Amino acid sequence: MEITGKLLKKSDIRQPSETFTIQEFYLDCSRYNQITGQKRENILKFQVTGSKIDTVLSKVNNGDLVNVFFNVKGRFWEKETEGETKKGHSQSLDVWRIDIKQPSNGETTEYEDDDLPF
């Protein structure tokens, strides 16, 4: 899949295990109503893993307008804790390529990651 947007913020690189590294970033894919001009906010969180962090994500900066190529991955999970089984679902947008359409002009807006749905 492919989508275009403005890179808002890259997270720090995390290493949850010895063999797995991950870096997430936020992309502003907002659109505007053609009649009213009202913004329809659409901020998406993507992830880059392993060696692709250096080859894909290191070349882009906050504020760049980019094309992001990605796969959607999802799975059900179960976790047993203290005799209780929790079940859930997780999904991710795994990036495999980023093309810069327009580099930033040095002006970036600060994006706060609060994980709230509203």
Tab-separated table of N, CA and C in Angstrom:
chain	number	residue	atom	x	y	z
A	1	MET	N	0.844	-1.164	0.000
A	1	MET	CA	0.000	0.000	0.000
A	1	MET	C	0.893	1.232	0.000
A	2	GLU	N	0.300	2.360	-0.378
A	2	GLU	CA	1.044	3.619	-0.432
A	2	GLU	C	0.159	4.759	0.053
A	3	ILE	N	0.766	5.703	0.767
A	3	ILE	CA	0.043	6.883	1.231
A	3	ILE	C	1.025	8.055	1.292
A	4	THR	N	0.494	9.261	1.106
A	4	THR	CA	1.314	10.468	1.145
A	4	THR	C	0.929	11.300	2.354
A	5	GLY	N	1.921	11.884	3.007
A	5	GLY	CA	1.658	12.744	4.148
A	5	GLY	C	2.913	13.452	4.605
A	6	LYS	N	2.745	14.248	5.663
A	6	LYS	CA	3.844	15.025	6.235
A	6	LYS	C	4.331	14.326	7.499
A	7	LEU	N	5.627	14.060	7.560
A	7	LEU	CA	6.199	13.406	8.726
A	7	LEU	C	6.175	14.367	9.907
A	8	LEU	N	5.490	13.970	10.981
A	8	LEU	CA	5.357	14.833	12.156
A	8	LEU	C	6.438	14.589	13.192
A	9	LYS	N	6.663	13.318	13.519
A	9	LYS	CA	7.578	13.017	14.626
A	9	LYS	C	8.060	11.582	14.521
A	10	LYS	N	9.357	11.391	14.760
A	10	LYS	CA	9.930	10.053	14.861
A	10	LYS	C	10.171	9.760	16.339
A	11	SER	N	9.823	8.563	16.768
A	11	SER	CA	10.088	8.166	18.154
A	11	SER	C	11.543	7.716	18.279
A	12	ASP	N	11.969	7.501	19.501
A	12	ASP	CA	13.289	6.927	19.733
A	12	ASP	C	13.269	5.465	19.300
A	13	ILE	N	14.424	4.965	18.925
A	13	ILE	CA	14.541	3.551	18.568
A	13	ILE	C	14.446	2.723	19.847
A	14	ARG	N	13.600	1.674	19.800
A	14	ARG	CA	13.451	0.762	20.943
A	14	ARG	C	13.982	-0.612	20.555
A	15	GLN	N	14.465	-1.350	21.542
A	15	GLN	CA	14.924	-2.715	21.319
A	15	GLN	C	14.287	-3.617	22.372
A	16	PRO	N	13.051	-4.104	22.095
A	16	PRO	CA	12.346	-4.931	23.079
A	16	PRO	C	13.018	-6.279	23.353
A	17	SER	N	13.824	-6.765	22.400
A	17	SER	CA	14.570	-8.009	22.608
A	17	SER	C	15.926	-7.881	21.918
A	18	GLU	N	16.781	-8.860	22.121
A	18	GLU	CA	18.120	-8.799	21.531
A	18	GLU	C	18.087	-8.802	20.008
A	19	THR	N	17.058	-9.383	19.425
A	19	THR	CA	17.020	-9.544	17.969
A	19	THR	C	16.011	-8.639	17.274
A	20	PHE	N	15.353	-7.748	18.014
A	20	PHE	CA	14.287	-6.949	17.408
A	20	PHE	C	14.427	-5.482	17.795
A	21	THR	N	14.512	-4.607	16.785
A	21	THR	CA	14.508	-3.160	17.019
A	21	THR	C	13.361	-2.545	16.233
A	22	ILE	N	12.826	-1.451	16.766
A	22	ILE	CA	11.660	-0.824	16.159
A	22	ILE	C	11.736	0.690	16.365
A	23	GLN	N	11.291	1.431	15.355
A	23	GLN	CA	11.140	2.877	15.479
A	23	GLN	C	9.802	3.244	14.846
A	24	GLU	N	9.023	4.023	15.568
A	24	GLU	CA	7.711	4.444	15.083
A	24	GLU	C	7.767	5.903	14.669
A	25	PHE	N	6.831	6.276	13.795
A	25	PHE	CA	6.719	7.679	13.414
A	25	PHE	C	5.270	8.004	13.089
A	26	TYR	N	4.952	9.299	13.177
A	26	TYR	CA	3.596	9.777	12.923
A	26	TYR	C	3.568	10.540	11.612
A	27	LEU	N	2.546	10.257	10.802
A	27	LEU	CA	2.387	10.876	9.500
A	27	LEU	C	1.043	11.585	9.452
A	28	ASP	N	1.068	12.863	9.101
A	28	ASP	CA	-0.166	13.645	8.962
A	28	ASP	C	-0.702	13.441	7.554
A	29	CYS	N	-1.790	12.695	7.448
A	29	CYS	CA	-2.435	12.398	6.170
A	29	CYS	C	-3.781	13.113	6.085
A	30	SER	N	-3.906	14.224	6.793
A	30	SER	CA	-5.163	14.971	6.851
A	30	SER	C	-5.561	15.473	5.471
A	31	ARG	N	-6.852	15.601	5.279
A	31	ARG	CA	-7.414	16.125	4.035
A	31	ARG	C	-8.315	17.298	4.382
A	32	TYR	N	-8.652	18.076	3.384
A	32	TYR	CA	-9.503	19.246	3.573
A	32	TYR	C	-10.760	19.108	2.728
A	33	ASN	N	-11.915	19.484	3.307
A	33	ASN	CA	-13.180	19.495	2.584
A	33	ASN	C	-13.078	20.513	1.459
A	34	GLN	N	-13.382	20.111	0.239
A	34	GLN	CA	-13.235	20.990	-0.918
A	34	GLN	C	-14.201	22.165	-0.892
A	35	ILE	N	-15.313	22.012	-0.222
A	35	ILE	CA	-16.317	23.081	-0.194
A	35	ILE	C	-16.087	24.024	0.980
A	36	THR	N	-15.944	23.468	2.170
A	36	THR	CA	-15.830	24.308	3.372
A	36	THR	C	-14.387	24.631	3.760
A	37	GLY	N	-13.441	23.853	3.269
A	37	GLY	CA	-12.048	24.045	3.655
A	37	GLY	C	-11.722	23.474	5.022
A	38	GLN	N	-12.698	22.831	5.665
A	38	GLN	CA	-12.496	22.276	6.999
A	38	GLN	C	-11.532	21.084	6.941
A	39	LYS	N	-10.596	21.072	7.878
A	39	LYS	CA	-9.607	20.006	7.943
A	39	LYS	C	-10.217	18.750	8.544
A	40	ARG	N	-9.962	17.617	7.918
A	40	ARG	CA	-10.344	16.313	8.453
A	40	ARG	C	-9.056	15.626	8.897
A	41	GLU	N	-8.791	15.727	10.188
A	41	GLU	CA	-7.526	15.231	10.722
A	41	GLU	C	-7.408	13.719	10.560
A	42	ASN	N	-6.233	13.282	10.155
A	42	ASN	CA	-5.944	11.864	9.984
A	42	ASN	C	-4.455	11.651	10.264
A	43	ILE	N	-4.117	11.346	11.511
A	43	ILE	CA	-2.735	11.134	11.926
A	43	ILE	C	-2.534	9.630	12.102
A	44	LEU	N	-1.593	9.058	11.349
A	44	LEU	CA	-1.352	7.621	11.380
A	44	LEU	C	0.009	7.320	11.995
A	45	LYS	N	0.073	6.195	12.732
A	45	LYS	CA	1.339	5.758	13.324
A	45	LYS	C	1.857	4.556	12.539
A	46	PHE	N	3.082	4.682	12.027
A	46	PHE	CA	3.740	3.624	11.274
A	46	PHE	C	4.924	3.115	12.070
A	47	GLN	N	5.460	1.957	11.644
A	47	GLN	CA	6.653	1.440	12.288
A	47	GLN	C	7.636	0.926	11.244
A	48	VAL	N	8.915	1.058	11.585
A	48	VAL	CA	10.008	0.519	10.784
A	48	VAL	C	10.809	-0.378	11.715
A	49	THR	N	11.210	-1.555	11.226
A	49	THR	CA	11.895	-2.511	12.091
A	49	THR	C	13.242	-2.928	11.507
A	50	GLY	N	14.098	-3.393	12.390
A	50	GLY	CA	15.378	-3.979	11.997
A	50	GLY	C	16.283	-3.046	11.215
A	51	SER	N	16.937	-3.610	10.211
A	51	SER	CA	17.911	-2.855	9.419
A	51	SER	C	17.261	-1.758	8.588
A	52	LYS	N	15.954	-1.833	8.378
A	52	LYS	CA	15.261	-0.793	7.595
A	52	LYS	C	15.239	0.553	8.324
A	53	ILE	N	15.478	0.544	9.627
A	53	ILE	CA	15.538	1.812	10.365
A	53	ILE	C	16.643	2.680	9.778
A	54	ASP	N	17.808	2.082	9.543
A	54	ASP	CA	18.934	2.840	8.988
A	54	ASP	C	18.746	3.159	7.512
A	55	THR	N	18.208	2.233	6.749
A	55	THR	CA	18.125	2.434	5.301
A	55	THR	C	16.894	3.207	4.859
A	56	VAL	N	15.827	3.181	5.637
A	56	VAL	CA	14.570	3.804	5.213
A	56	VAL	C	14.261	5.078	5.992
A	57	LEU	N	14.294	5.009	7.313
A	57	LEU	CA	13.798	6.116	8.132
A	57	LEU	C	14.857	7.176	8.446
A	58	SER	N	16.106	6.817	8.401
A	58	SER	CA	17.152	7.776	8.780
A	58	SER	C	17.295	8.928	7.789
A	59	LYS	N	16.829	8.756	6.553
A	59	LYS	CA	17.017	9.796	5.533
A	59	LYS	C	15.919	10.857	5.532
A	60	VAL	N	14.868	10.677	6.318
A	60	VAL	CA	13.764	11.645	6.324
A	60	VAL	C	13.765	12.443	7.622
A	61	ASN	N	13.228	13.657	7.546
A	61	ASN	CA	13.191	14.557	8.698
A	61	ASN	C	11.767	14.999	8.989
A	62	ASN	N	11.538	15.438	10.216
A	62	ASN	CA	10.238	16.001	10.569
A	62	ASN	C	9.918	17.138	9.607
A	63	GLY	N	8.683	17.165	9.127
A	63	GLY	CA	8.248	18.207	8.208
A	63	GLY	C	8.337	17.819	6.747
A	64	ASP	N	9.062	16.737	6.419
A	64	ASP	CA	9.161	16.301	5.025
A	64	ASP	C	7.816	15.775	4.535
A	65	LEU	N	7.473	16.082	3.288
A	65	LEU	CA	6.315	15.491	2.624
A	65	LEU	C	6.811	14.218	1.957
A	66	VAL	N	6.217	13.082	2.307
A	66	VAL	CA	6.750	11.792	1.871
A	66	VAL	C	5.658	10.865	1.336
A	67	ASN	N	6.083	9.941	0.479
A	67	ASN	CA	5.266	8.794	0.095
A	67	ASN	C	5.745	7.627	0.938
A	68	VAL	N	4.830	6.973	1.633
A	68	VAL	CA	5.173	5.847	2.494
A	68	VAL	C	4.575	4.580	1.888
A	69	PHE	N	5.409	3.575	1.708
A	69	PHE	CA	4.985	2.279	1.189
A	69	PHE	C	5.012	1.301	2.361
A	70	PHE	N	3.907	0.583	2.564
A	70	PHE	CA	3.786	-0.216	3.783
A	70	PHE	C	2.884	-1.417	3.581
A	71	ASN	N	2.968	-2.350	4.519
A	71	ASN	CA	2.082	-3.505	4.599
A	71	ASN	C	1.298	-3.410	5.900
A	72	VAL	N	0.053	-3.849	5.865
A	72	VAL	CA	-0.773	-3.913	7.070
A	72	VAL	C	-0.651	-5.324	7.633
A	73	LYS	N	-0.296	-5.414	8.909
A	73	LYS	CA	-0.168	-6.715	9.566
A	73	LYS	C	-1.034	-6.724	10.812
A	74	GLY	N	-1.648	-7.873	11.087
A	74	GLY	CA	-2.475	-7.996	12.278
A	74	GLY	C	-2.514	-9.429	12.768
A	75	ARG	N	-2.833	-9.583	14.057
A	75	ARG	CA	-2.938	-10.928	14.631
A	75	ARG	C	-3.733	-10.889	15.928
A	76	PHE	N	-4.332	-12.012	16.265
A	76	PHE	CA	-4.947	-12.197	17.574
A	76	PHE	C	-3.870	-12.673	18.536
A	77	TRP	N	-4.021	-12.344	19.826
A	77	TRP	CA	-3.060	-12.790	20.819
A	77	TRP	C	-3.778	-13.172	22.103
A	78	GLU	N	-3.118	-14.029	22.879
A	78	GLU	CA	-3.581	-14.422	24.214
A	78	GLU	C	-2.402	-14.311	25.163
A	79	LYS	N	-2.684	-13.838	26.374
A	79	LYS	CA	-1.626	-13.718	27.379
A	79	LYS	C	-2.176	-14.180	28.718
A	80	GLU	N	-1.468	-15.102	29.324
A	80	GLU	CA	-1.867	-15.650	30.623
A	80	GLU	C	-1.109	-14.910	31.723
A	81	THR	N	-1.852	-14.270	32.630
A	81	THR	CA	-1.231	-13.609	33.780
A	81	THR	C	-2.070	-13.882	35.020
A	82	GLU	N	-1.402	-14.384	36.041
A	82	GLU	CA	-2.036	-14.644	37.332
A	82	GLU	C	-3.333	-15.441	37.199
A	83	GLY	N	-3.289	-16.493	36.379
A	83	GLY	CA	-4.442	-17.357	36.215
A	83	GLY	C	-5.541	-16.800	35.332
A	84	GLU	N	-5.345	-15.627	34.795
A	84	GLU	CA	-6.351	-15.001	33.935
A	84	GLU	C	-5.809	-14.902	32.508
A	85	THR	N	-6.641	-15.286	31.554
A	85	THR	CA	-6.241	-15.207	30.151
A	85	THR	C	-6.839	-13.958	29.522
A	86	LYS	N	-5.959	-13.118	29.016
A	86	LYS	CA	-6.409	-11.921	28.303
A	86	LYS	C	-6.253	-12.175	26.817
A	87	LYS	N	-7.262	-11.757	26.058
A	87	LYS	CA	-7.229	-11.922	24.609
A	87	LYS	C	-7.349	-10.556	23.958
A	88	GLY	N	-6.747	-10.428	22.809
A	88	GLY	CA	-6.819	-9.157	22.107
A	88	GLY	C	-6.389	-9.290	20.662
A	89	HIS	N	-6.277	-8.157	20.027
A	89	HIS	CA	-5.849	-8.088	18.634
A	89	HIS	C	-4.888	-6.924	18.497
A	90	SER	N	-3.867	-7.106	17.712
A	90	SER	CA	-2.949	-6.004	17.430
A	90	SER	C	-2.732	-5.923	15.926
A	91	GLN	N	-2.466	-4.708	15.476
A	91	GLN	CA	-2.141	-4.535	14.066
A	91	GLN	C	-1.104	-3.439	13.942
A	92	SER	N	-0.382	-3.479	12.842
A	92	SER	CA	0.668	-2.490	12.624
A	92	SER	C	0.749	-2.144	11.147
A	93	LEU	N	1.294	-0.971	10.887
A	93	LEU	CA	1.554	-0.509	9.534
A	93	LEU	C	3.070	-0.558	9.361
A	94	ASP	N	3.560	-1.623	8.725
A	94	ASP	CA	4.998	-1.878	8.597
A	94	ASP	C	5.542	-1.271	7.310
A	95	VAL	N	6.442	-0.320	7.457
A	95	VAL	CA	6.988	0.428	6.322
A	95	VAL	C	8.173	-0.312	5.716
A	96	TRP	N	8.205	-0.347	4.370
A	96	TRP	CA	9.349	-0.947	3.684
A	96	TRP	C	10.039	0.031	2.733
A	97	ARG	N	9.433	1.207	2.502
A	97	ARG	CA	10.076	2.223	1.653
A	97	ARG	C	9.458	3.587	1.921
A	98	ILE	N	10.296	4.633	1.875
A	98	ILE	CA	9.826	6.014	1.989
A	98	ILE	C	10.520	6.832	0.906
A	99	ASP	N	9.727	7.558	0.117
A	99	ASP	CA	10.259	8.485	-0.881
A	99	ASP	C	9.939	9.904	-0.442
A	100	ILE	N	10.925	10.784	-0.485
A	100	ILE	CA	10.700	12.186	-0.136
A	100	ILE	C	10.148	12.906	-1.356
A	101	LYS	N	8.941	13.467	-1.215
A	101	LYS	CA	8.341	14.259	-2.289
A	101	LYS	C	8.798	15.707	-2.210
A	102	GLN	N	8.867	16.219	-0.971
A	102	GLN	CA	9.275	17.608	-0.762
A	102	GLN	C	9.932	17.710	0.614
A	103	PRO	N	11.216	18.079	0.639
A	103	PRO	CA	11.880	18.233	1.938
A	103	PRO	C	11.264	19.382	2.729
A	104	SER	N	11.393	19.306	4.045
A	104	SER	CA	10.863	20.378	4.892
A	104	SER	C	11.699	21.629	4.706
A	105	ASN	N	11.096	22.760	5.016
A	105	ASN	CA	11.806	24.036	4.918
A	105	ASN	C	12.425	24.425	6.257
A	106	GLY	N	12.514	23.465	7.151
A	106	GLY	CA	13.088	23.744	8.467
A	106	GLY	C	12.047	24.078	9.516
A	107	GLU	N	10.828	24.430	9.097
A	107	GLU	CA	9.752	24.728	10.045
A	107	GLU	C	8.983	23.448	10.323
A	108	THR	N	8.913	23.074	11.580
A	108	THR	CA	8.146	21.895	11.956
A	108	THR	C	7.199	22.253	13.081
A	109	THR	N	6.073	21.569	13.112
A	109	THR	CA	5.132	21.756	14.209
A	109	THR	C	5.338	20.613	15.189
A	110	GLU	N	5.293	20.917	16.445
A	110	GLU	CA	5.500	19.911	17.482
A	110	GLU	C	4.245	19.064	17.601
A	111	TYR	N	4.409	17.756	17.616
A	111	TYR	CA	3.295	16.837	17.760
A	111	TYR	C	3.442	16.107	19.078
A	112	GLU	N	2.393	16.126	19.880
A	112	GLU	CA	2.427	15.473	21.183
A	112	GLU	C	1.727	14.135	21.087
A	113	ASP	N	2.408	13.092	21.470
A	113	ASP	CA	1.892	11.731	21.437
A	113	ASP	C	1.198	11.438	22.759
A	114	ASP	N	-0.139	11.476	22.763
A	114	ASP	CA	-0.858	11.210	24.013
A	114	ASP	C	-1.699	9.944	23.953
A	115	ASP	N	-1.750	9.269	22.793
A	115	ASP	CA	-2.467	8.004	22.626
A	115	ASP	C	-3.944	8.074	23.001
A	116	LEU	N	-4.534	9.250	23.061
A	116	LEU	CA	-5.960	9.362	23.337
A	116	LEU	C	-6.731	9.349	22.025
A	117	PRO	N	-7.881	8.687	21.980
A	117	PRO	CA	-8.630	8.599	20.729
A	117	PRO	C	-9.430	9.861	20.405
A	118	PHE	N	-9.349	10.898	21.192
A	118	PHE	CA	-10.108	12.124	20.932
A	118	PHE	C	-9.277	13.341	21.219
